Tab-separated table of N, CA and C in Angstrom:
chain	number	residue	atom	x	y	z
A	1	GLN	N	-9.005	28.637	-23.877
A	1	GLN	CA	-7.586	28.046	-23.460
A	1	GLN	C	-6.896	28.068	-24.720
A	2	VAL	N	-5.697	28.138	-24.639
A	2	VAL	CA	-4.622	27.934	-25.397
A	2	VAL	C	-4.139	27.064	-25.332
A	3	GLN	N	-3.678	25.934	-26.424
A	3	GLN	CA	-2.527	24.880	-26.174
A	3	GLN	C	-1.606	25.077	-27.328
A	4	LEU	N	-0.376	24.464	-26.951
A	4	LEU	CA	0.965	24.500	-27.654
A	4	LEU	C	1.495	23.416	-27.834
A	5	VAL	N	1.986	22.979	-29.028
A	5	VAL	CA	2.690	21.786	-29.164
A	5	VAL	C	3.892	22.260	-30.009
A	6	GLU	N	5.104	21.839	-29.504
A	6	GLU	CA	6.064	21.965	-30.496
A	6	GLU	C	6.871	20.752	-30.925
A	7	SER	N	7.606	21.072	-31.881
A	7	SER	CA	8.655	20.340	-32.729
A	7	SER	C	9.433	20.924	-33.227
A	8	GLY	N	10.861	20.014	-33.768
A	8	GLY	CA	11.734	20.454	-34.353
A	8	GLY	C	13.130	20.604	-33.608
A	9	GLY	N	13.248	20.139	-32.148
A	9	GLY	CA	14.149	20.077	-31.896
A	9	GLY	C	15.531	18.854	-32.312
A	10	GLY	N	16.496	18.676	-31.869
A	10	GLY	CA	17.147	17.420	-32.203
A	10	GLY	C	18.781	18.065	-31.702
A	11	LEU	N	19.504	16.860	-32.497
A	11	LEU	CA	20.900	17.048	-32.261
A	11	LEU	C	21.655	17.665	-33.709
A	12	VAL	N	22.109	18.520	-33.624
A	12	VAL	CA	22.737	19.139	-34.954
A	12	VAL	C	24.448	19.633	-34.525
A	13	GLN	N	25.151	19.686	-35.572
A	13	GLN	CA	26.795	19.858	-34.926
A	13	GLN	C	27.035	21.497	-35.180
A	14	ALA	N	27.745	21.972	-34.623
A	14	ALA	CA	27.972	23.419	-34.375
A	14	ALA	C	28.150	24.267	-35.689
A	15	GLY	N	27.344	25.325	-35.942
A	15	GLY	CA	27.342	25.807	-37.035
A	15	GLY	C	26.157	25.425	-37.764
A	16	GLY	N	25.682	24.369	-37.642
A	16	GLY	CA	24.656	23.825	-38.211
A	16	GLY	C	23.169	24.931	-37.940
A	17	SER	N	21.890	24.353	-38.543
A	17	SER	CA	20.706	24.948	-38.238
A	17	SER	C	19.448	24.002	-37.816
A	18	LEU	N	18.873	24.347	-37.383
A	18	LEU	CA	17.352	23.654	-36.989
A	18	LEU	C	16.185	24.849	-36.671
A	19	ARG	N	14.954	24.444	-37.317
A	19	ARG	CA	13.902	25.246	-37.138
A	19	ARG	C	12.922	24.353	-36.193
A	20	LEU	N	12.647	25.312	-35.120
A	20	LEU	CA	11.508	24.987	-34.109
A	20	LEU	C	10.121	25.678	-34.841
A	21	SER	N	8.995	24.707	-34.068
A	21	SER	CA	7.649	24.996	-34.621
A	21	SER	C	7.013	25.236	-33.291
A	22	CYS	N	6.270	25.842	-33.383
A	22	CYS	CA	4.865	26.053	-32.617
A	22	CYS	C	3.433	26.059	-32.623
A	23	ALA	N	2.703	25.009	-32.579
A	23	ALA	CA	1.648	25.405	-33.316
A	23	ALA	C	0.555	25.491	-32.043
A	24	ALA	N	-0.260	26.582	-32.471
A	24	ALA	CA	-1.040	27.111	-30.994
A	24	ALA	C	-2.782	26.629	-31.685
A	25	SER	N	-3.495	26.107	-30.818
A	25	SER	CA	-4.827	26.024	-31.130
A	25	SER	C	-5.763	26.377	-30.017
A	26	GLY	N	-6.982	26.416	-29.943
A	26	GLY	CA	-7.893	26.850	-28.814
A	26	GLY	C	-8.313	28.309	-29.195
A	27	SER	N	-8.014	29.331	-27.946
A	27	SER	CA	-8.697	30.588	-28.235
A	27	SER	C	-7.335	31.574	-28.914
A	28	ILE	N	-7.179	31.000	-29.629
A	28	ILE	CA	-5.680	31.815	-30.549
A	28	ILE	C	-6.073	33.382	-30.970
A	29	PHE	N	-7.154	33.713	-30.721
A	29	PHE	CA	-7.574	34.869	-31.197
A	29	PHE	C	-6.853	35.949	-29.897
A	30	SER	N	-7.156	35.423	-28.701
A	30	SER	CA	-6.346	35.967	-27.494
A	30	SER	C	-4.859	36.276	-27.695
A	31	ILE	N	-4.489	35.714	-28.082
A	31	ILE	CA	-3.008	35.549	-27.985
A	31	ILE	C	-2.387	37.044	-28.745
A	32	ASN	N	-1.415	37.831	-27.892
A	32	ASN	CA	-0.853	38.557	-28.037
A	32	ASN	C	0.321	38.555	-28.264
A	33	VAL	N	1.108	38.068	-27.526
A	33	VAL	CA	2.367	37.594	-28.122
A	33	VAL	C	3.030	36.195	-27.868
A	34	MET	N	3.842	35.794	-28.698
A	34	MET	CA	4.303	34.688	-28.588
A	34	MET	C	5.680	34.584	-28.876
A	35	GLY	N	6.562	33.691	-27.987
A	35	GLY	CA	7.862	33.815	-27.790
A	35	GLY	C	8.379	32.098	-27.624
A	36	TRP	N	9.613	32.362	-27.758
A	36	TRP	CA	10.659	31.142	-27.413
A	36	TRP	C	11.447	31.685	-26.262
A	37	TYR	N	11.416	30.678	-25.158
A	37	TYR	CA	12.362	30.513	-24.129
A	37	TYR	C	13.193	29.582	-24.191
A	38	ARG	N	14.513	29.428	-23.267
A	38	ARG	CA	15.229	28.227	-23.267
A	38	ARG	C	15.509	27.883	-21.695
A	39	GLN	N	15.704	26.898	-21.444
A	39	GLN	CA	16.555	26.529	-19.959
A	39	GLN	C	17.416	25.302	-20.368
A	40	ALA	N	18.702	25.914	-20.125
A	40	ALA	CA	19.727	24.955	-20.061
A	40	ALA	C	19.905	24.513	-18.579
A	41	PRO	N	20.704	23.515	-18.675
A	41	PRO	CA	21.413	22.689	-16.853
A	41	PRO	C	21.605	23.312	-16.403
A	42	GLY	N	20.795	23.810	-15.226
A	42	GLY	CA	21.378	24.639	-14.007
A	42	GLY	C	21.314	25.985	-14.192
A	43	LYS	N	20.199	26.197	-15.026
A	43	LYS	CA	20.131	27.762	-15.669
A	43	LYS	C	18.745	27.788	-15.519
A	44	THR	N	18.700	29.536	-15.085
A	44	THR	CA	16.932	29.700	-14.668
A	44	THR	C	16.595	29.992	-16.404
A	45	ARG	N	15.174	29.947	-16.683
A	45	ARG	CA	14.818	29.914	-18.032
A	45	ARG	C	14.828	31.318	-18.790
A	46	GLU	N	15.315	31.406	-20.010
A	46	GLU	CA	15.245	33.044	-20.661
A	46	GLU	C	14.507	33.006	-21.842
A	47	LEU	N	14.471	34.147	-22.115
A	47	LEU	CA	13.585	34.743	-23.127
A	47	LEU	C	14.693	34.504	-24.146
A	48	VAL	N	14.244	34.080	-25.285
A	48	VAL	CA	15.143	34.124	-26.537
A	48	VAL	C	14.744	34.741	-27.570
A	49	ALA	N	13.383	34.637	-28.002
A	49	ALA	CA	12.689	35.572	-29.158
A	49	ALA	C	11.348	35.801	-28.889
A	50	ARG	N	10.780	36.673	-29.340
A	50	ARG	CA	9.292	37.017	-29.201
A	50	ARG	C	8.644	37.649	-30.298
A	51	ILE	N	7.447	37.379	-30.661
A	51	ILE	CA	7.066	38.298	-31.765
A	51	ILE	C	5.427	38.613	-31.247
A	52	SER	N	4.958	40.147	-31.163
A	52	SER	CA	3.583	40.486	-30.878
A	52	SER	C	2.801	40.107	-32.251
A	53	SER	N	1.679	40.485	-32.066
A	53	SER	CA	0.589	40.061	-33.015
A	53	SER	C	0.630	41.228	-34.160
A	54	GLY	N	1.297	42.059	-34.026
A	54	GLY	CA	1.755	42.930	-35.206
A	54	GLY	C	2.987	42.499	-35.686
A	55	GLY	N	3.358	41.862	-35.333
A	55	GLY	CA	4.680	41.441	-36.034
A	55	GLY	C	5.849	41.820	-35.553
A	56	SER	N	6.120	42.698	-34.633
A	56	SER	CA	7.008	43.229	-34.177
A	56	SER	C	8.049	42.221	-33.297
A	57	THR	N	9.255	42.059	-33.057
A	57	THR	CA	10.249	41.063	-32.618
A	57	THR	C	11.403	41.650	-31.800
A	58	ASN	N	11.657	40.996	-30.980
A	58	ASN	CA	12.731	40.753	-30.020
A	58	ASN	C	13.389	39.886	-29.886
A	59	TYR	N	14.959	40.094	-29.600
A	59	TYR	CA	15.721	39.048	-29.352
A	59	TYR	C	16.600	39.361	-28.225
A	60	THR	N	17.111	38.176	-27.765
A	60	THR	CA	18.106	38.368	-26.680
A	60	THR	C	19.617	38.656	-27.426
A	61	ASP	N	20.524	39.197	-26.985
A	61	ASP	CA	21.994	40.017	-27.283
A	61	ASP	C	22.615	38.391	-27.996
A	62	SER	N	22.319	37.503	-27.528
A	62	SER	CA	23.176	36.265	-27.676
A	62	SER	C	22.917	35.605	-29.228
A	63	VAL	N	21.457	35.721	-29.499
A	63	VAL	CA	21.081	34.828	-30.607
A	63	VAL	C	20.622	35.881	-31.744
A	64	LYS	N	21.154	37.233	-31.573
A	64	LYS	CA	20.825	38.347	-32.646
A	64	LYS	C	21.683	38.125	-33.662
A	65	GLY	N	21.291	37.908	-35.147
A	65	GLY	CA	22.041	37.827	-36.199
A	65	GLY	C	22.087	36.369	-36.530
A	66	ARG	N	21.600	35.561	-35.762
A	66	ARG	CA	21.450	33.941	-35.767
A	66	ARG	C	20.220	33.633	-36.046
A	67	PHE	N	19.173	33.582	-35.012
A	67	PHE	CA	17.879	33.275	-34.901
A	67	PHE	C	17.202	34.191	-35.522
A	68	THR	N	16.102	33.612	-36.326
A	68	THR	CA	14.958	34.443	-36.906
A	68	THR	C	13.750	34.123	-35.983
A	69	ILE	N	12.598	34.642	-35.740
A	69	ILE	CA	11.254	34.249	-35.250
A	69	ILE	C	10.587	34.824	-36.356
A	70	SER	N	9.385	33.660	-36.508
A	70	SER	CA	8.376	34.437	-37.476
A	70	SER	C	7.111	33.513	-36.873
A	71	ARG	N	5.921	33.983	-38.151
A	71	ARG	CA	4.793	33.488	-37.305
A	71	ARG	C	4.006	33.411	-39.247
A	72	ASP	N	3.215	32.225	-38.991
A	72	ASP	CA	2.387	32.070	-39.976
A	72	ASP	C	0.792	31.988	-39.415
A	73	ASN	N	0.482	33.528	-39.666
A	73	ASN	CA	-0.964	33.410	-38.900
A	73	ASN	C	-2.165	32.243	-39.483
A	74	ALA	N	-2.197	32.015	-40.982
A	74	ALA	CA	-2.829	30.632	-41.588
A	74	ALA	C	-2.584	29.575	-41.119
A	75	LYS	N	-1.655	29.149	-40.365
A	75	LYS	CA	-1.051	27.977	-39.774
A	75	LYS	C	-1.239	27.938	-37.967
A	76	ASN	N	-1.382	29.255	-37.550
A	76	ASN	CA	-1.369	29.472	-36.314
A	76	ASN	C	-0.107	29.145	-36.016
A	77	THR	N	0.933	29.043	-36.431
A	77	THR	CA	2.069	28.394	-36.126
A	77	THR	C	3.255	29.632	-35.815
A	78	VAL	N	4.230	29.401	-35.090
A	78	VAL	CA	5.502	30.173	-34.644
A	78	VAL	C	6.819	29.277	-34.889
A	79	TYR	N	7.401	30.182	-35.791
A	79	TYR	CA	8.768	29.516	-36.095
A	79	TYR	C	9.921	29.991	-35.380
A	80	LEU	N	10.910	29.405	-34.897
A	80	LEU	CA	11.911	29.711	-34.618
A	80	LEU	C	13.410	29.468	-35.656
A	81	GLN	N	13.612	29.844	-36.391
A	81	GLN	CA	15.158	29.312	-37.297
A	81	GLN	C	16.107	29.595	-36.474
A	82	MET	N	16.948	29.126	-36.374
A	82	MET	CA	18.288	28.888	-35.535
A	82	MET	C	19.466	28.234	-36.484
A	83	ASN	N	20.301	29.532	-37.029
A	83	ASN	CA	21.229	29.491	-37.616
A	83	ASN	C	22.616	29.536	-37.139
A	84	SER	N	23.849	29.135	-37.126
A	84	SER	CA	25.021	29.132	-36.784
A	84	SER	C	25.100	28.645	-35.348
A	85	LEU	N	24.586	27.306	-34.705
A	85	LEU	CA	24.414	27.025	-33.782
A	85	LEU	C	25.589	27.204	-33.155
A	86	LYS	N	25.574	26.928	-31.689
A	86	LYS	CA	26.849	26.675	-30.835
A	86	LYS	C	26.403	26.024	-29.596
A	87	PRO	N	27.639	25.484	-29.596
A	87	PRO	CA	27.398	24.383	-28.011
A	87	PRO	C	26.416	25.319	-26.790
A	88	GLU	N	26.778	26.345	-26.834
A	88	GLU	CA	26.145	27.372	-25.399
A	88	GLU	C	24.391	27.805	-25.505
A	89	ASP	N	24.102	27.261	-27.001
A	89	ASP	CA	22.677	27.199	-27.229
A	89	ASP	C	21.804	25.960	-26.951
A	90	ILE	N	22.801	24.871	-26.549
A	90	ILE	CA	22.353	23.887	-25.675
A	90	ILE	C	20.854	23.855	-24.619
A	91	ALA	N	20.243	23.809	-24.873
A	91	ALA	CA	18.930	23.861	-23.859
A	91	ALA	C	17.576	23.188	-24.206
A	92	VAL	N	16.551	23.490	-23.217
A	92	VAL	CA	15.188	23.205	-23.798
A	92	VAL	C	14.751	24.140	-24.292
A	93	TYR	N	14.037	24.080	-25.037
A	93	TYR	CA	13.091	25.178	-25.484
A	93	TYR	C	11.733	25.241	-25.512
A	94	TYR	N	11.131	26.040	-24.910
A	94	TYR	CA	9.920	26.179	-24.490
A	94	TYR	C	8.933	27.301	-25.462
A	95	CYS	N	7.965	27.116	-26.093
A	95	CYS	CA	7.121	28.108	-26.685
A	95	CYS	C	6.350	28.520	-25.336
A	96	ASN	N	6.220	30.102	-25.703
A	96	ASN	CA	5.242	30.744	-24.670
A	96	ASN	C	4.099	31.326	-25.533
A	97	ALA	N	2.958	31.625	-24.828
A	97	ALA	CA	1.934	32.394	-25.267
A	97	ALA	C	1.102	33.529	-24.181
A	98	ARG	N	1.265	34.604	-24.681
A	98	ARG	CA	0.628	35.193	-23.613
A	98	ARG	C	-0.651	35.959	-24.276
A	99	GLY	N	-1.589	36.312	-23.636
A	99	GLY	CA	-3.099	37.232	-24.015
A	99	GLY	C	-3.997	37.408	-22.866
A	100	MET	N	-5.014	37.476	-23.321
A	100	MET	CA	-5.882	38.147	-22.392
A	100	MET	C	-7.334	37.558	-23.059
A	101	VAL	N	-7.991	36.846	-22.047
A	101	VAL	CA	-9.428	36.715	-22.209
A	101	VAL	C	-10.274	36.992	-21.048
A	102	GLY	N	-11.411	37.826	-21.500
A	102	GLY	CA	-12.364	38.484	-20.428
A	102	GLY	C	-11.500	39.282	-19.678
A	103	GLY	N	-10.913	40.099	-20.248
A	103	GLY	CA	-9.953	41.056	-19.195
A	103	GLY	C	-9.158	40.435	-17.951
A	104	VAL	N	-8.810	38.946	-18.260
A	104	VAL	CA	-7.972	38.403	-17.473
A	104	VAL	C	-6.529	37.834	-18.218
A	105	LEU	N	-5.268	38.423	-17.752
A	105	LEU	CA	-4.083	37.959	-18.527
A	105	LEU	C	-3.965	36.834	-18.297
A	106	TYR	N	-3.279	35.756	-19.055
A	106	TYR	CA	-2.766	34.444	-19.323
A	106	TYR	C	-1.581	34.227	-19.802
A	107	GLU	N	-0.842	32.837	-19.532
A	107	GLU	CA	0.269	32.476	-20.039
A	107	GLU	C	0.199	31.236	-20.469
A	108	ARG	N	0.765	30.602	-21.211
A	108	ARG	CA	0.964	29.218	-21.667
A	108	ARG	C	2.291	28.878	-21.923
A	109	TRP	N	2.440	27.584	-21.416
A	109	TRP	CA	3.727	27.064	-22.110
A	109	TRP	C	3.615	25.788	-22.991
A	110	GLY	N	4.463	25.363	-23.878
A	110	GLY	CA	4.308	24.256	-24.593
A	110	GLY	C	5.380	23.286	-23.580
A	111	GLN	N	5.511	22.035	-24.112
A	111	GLN	CA	6.122	20.845	-23.522
A	111	GLN	C	7.319	20.861	-23.365
A	112	GLY	N	8.207	21.682	-24.391
A	112	GLY	CA	9.609	21.700	-24.579
A	112	GLY	C	10.186	20.982	-25.130
A	113	THR	N	11.002	21.424	-25.930
A	113	THR	CA	11.811	20.394	-27.194
A	113	THR	C	13.328	20.526	-26.652
A	114	GLN	N	13.963	19.365	-26.913
A	114	GLN	CA	15.559	19.464	-26.507
A	114	GLN	C	16.439	19.994	-28.092
A	115	VAL	N	17.200	20.729	-27.667
A	115	VAL	CA	18.214	21.322	-28.521
A	115	VAL	C	19.551	20.931	-28.151
A	116	THR	N	20.459	20.225	-28.842
A	116	THR	CA	21.653	19.880	-28.544
A	116	THR	C	22.559	20.051	-29.580
A	117	VAL	N	23.622	20.826	-29.364
A	117	VAL	CA	24.483	21.003	-30.673
A	117	VAL	C	25.615	20.291	-29.851
A	118	SER	N	26.407	19.517	-30.785
A	118	SER	CA	28.029	19.032	-30.584
A	118	SER	C	28.871	19.645	-31.136
A	119	SER	N	30.040	19.695	-30.521
A	119	SER	CA	31.248	20.540	-30.722
A	119	SER	C	32.044	19.995	-31.682
């Protein structure tokens, strides 16, 4: 089992920055990909960024050049550095981990952290 605990959300003015953290525990050796998703009110959850165990990254177009995903393997933590925040970035942000144990794929979610941007 993998457990994810997020932190770092909050309220920031437009143009400001926040850094989200996601600490993984449990069977972390089984994780292949970790990512950040977000869900705005009335909208479906969408991928923001993800990073593979090999370090390759992907971003949704709306955050390219503003957000950076990174991982600290020694701390089993993934970060999302969010710069130049906009009101349209307001959402609950969820950490996600995908992997395989015993030949069975799994997916885990964190509890979510609110990001609010004031204009």
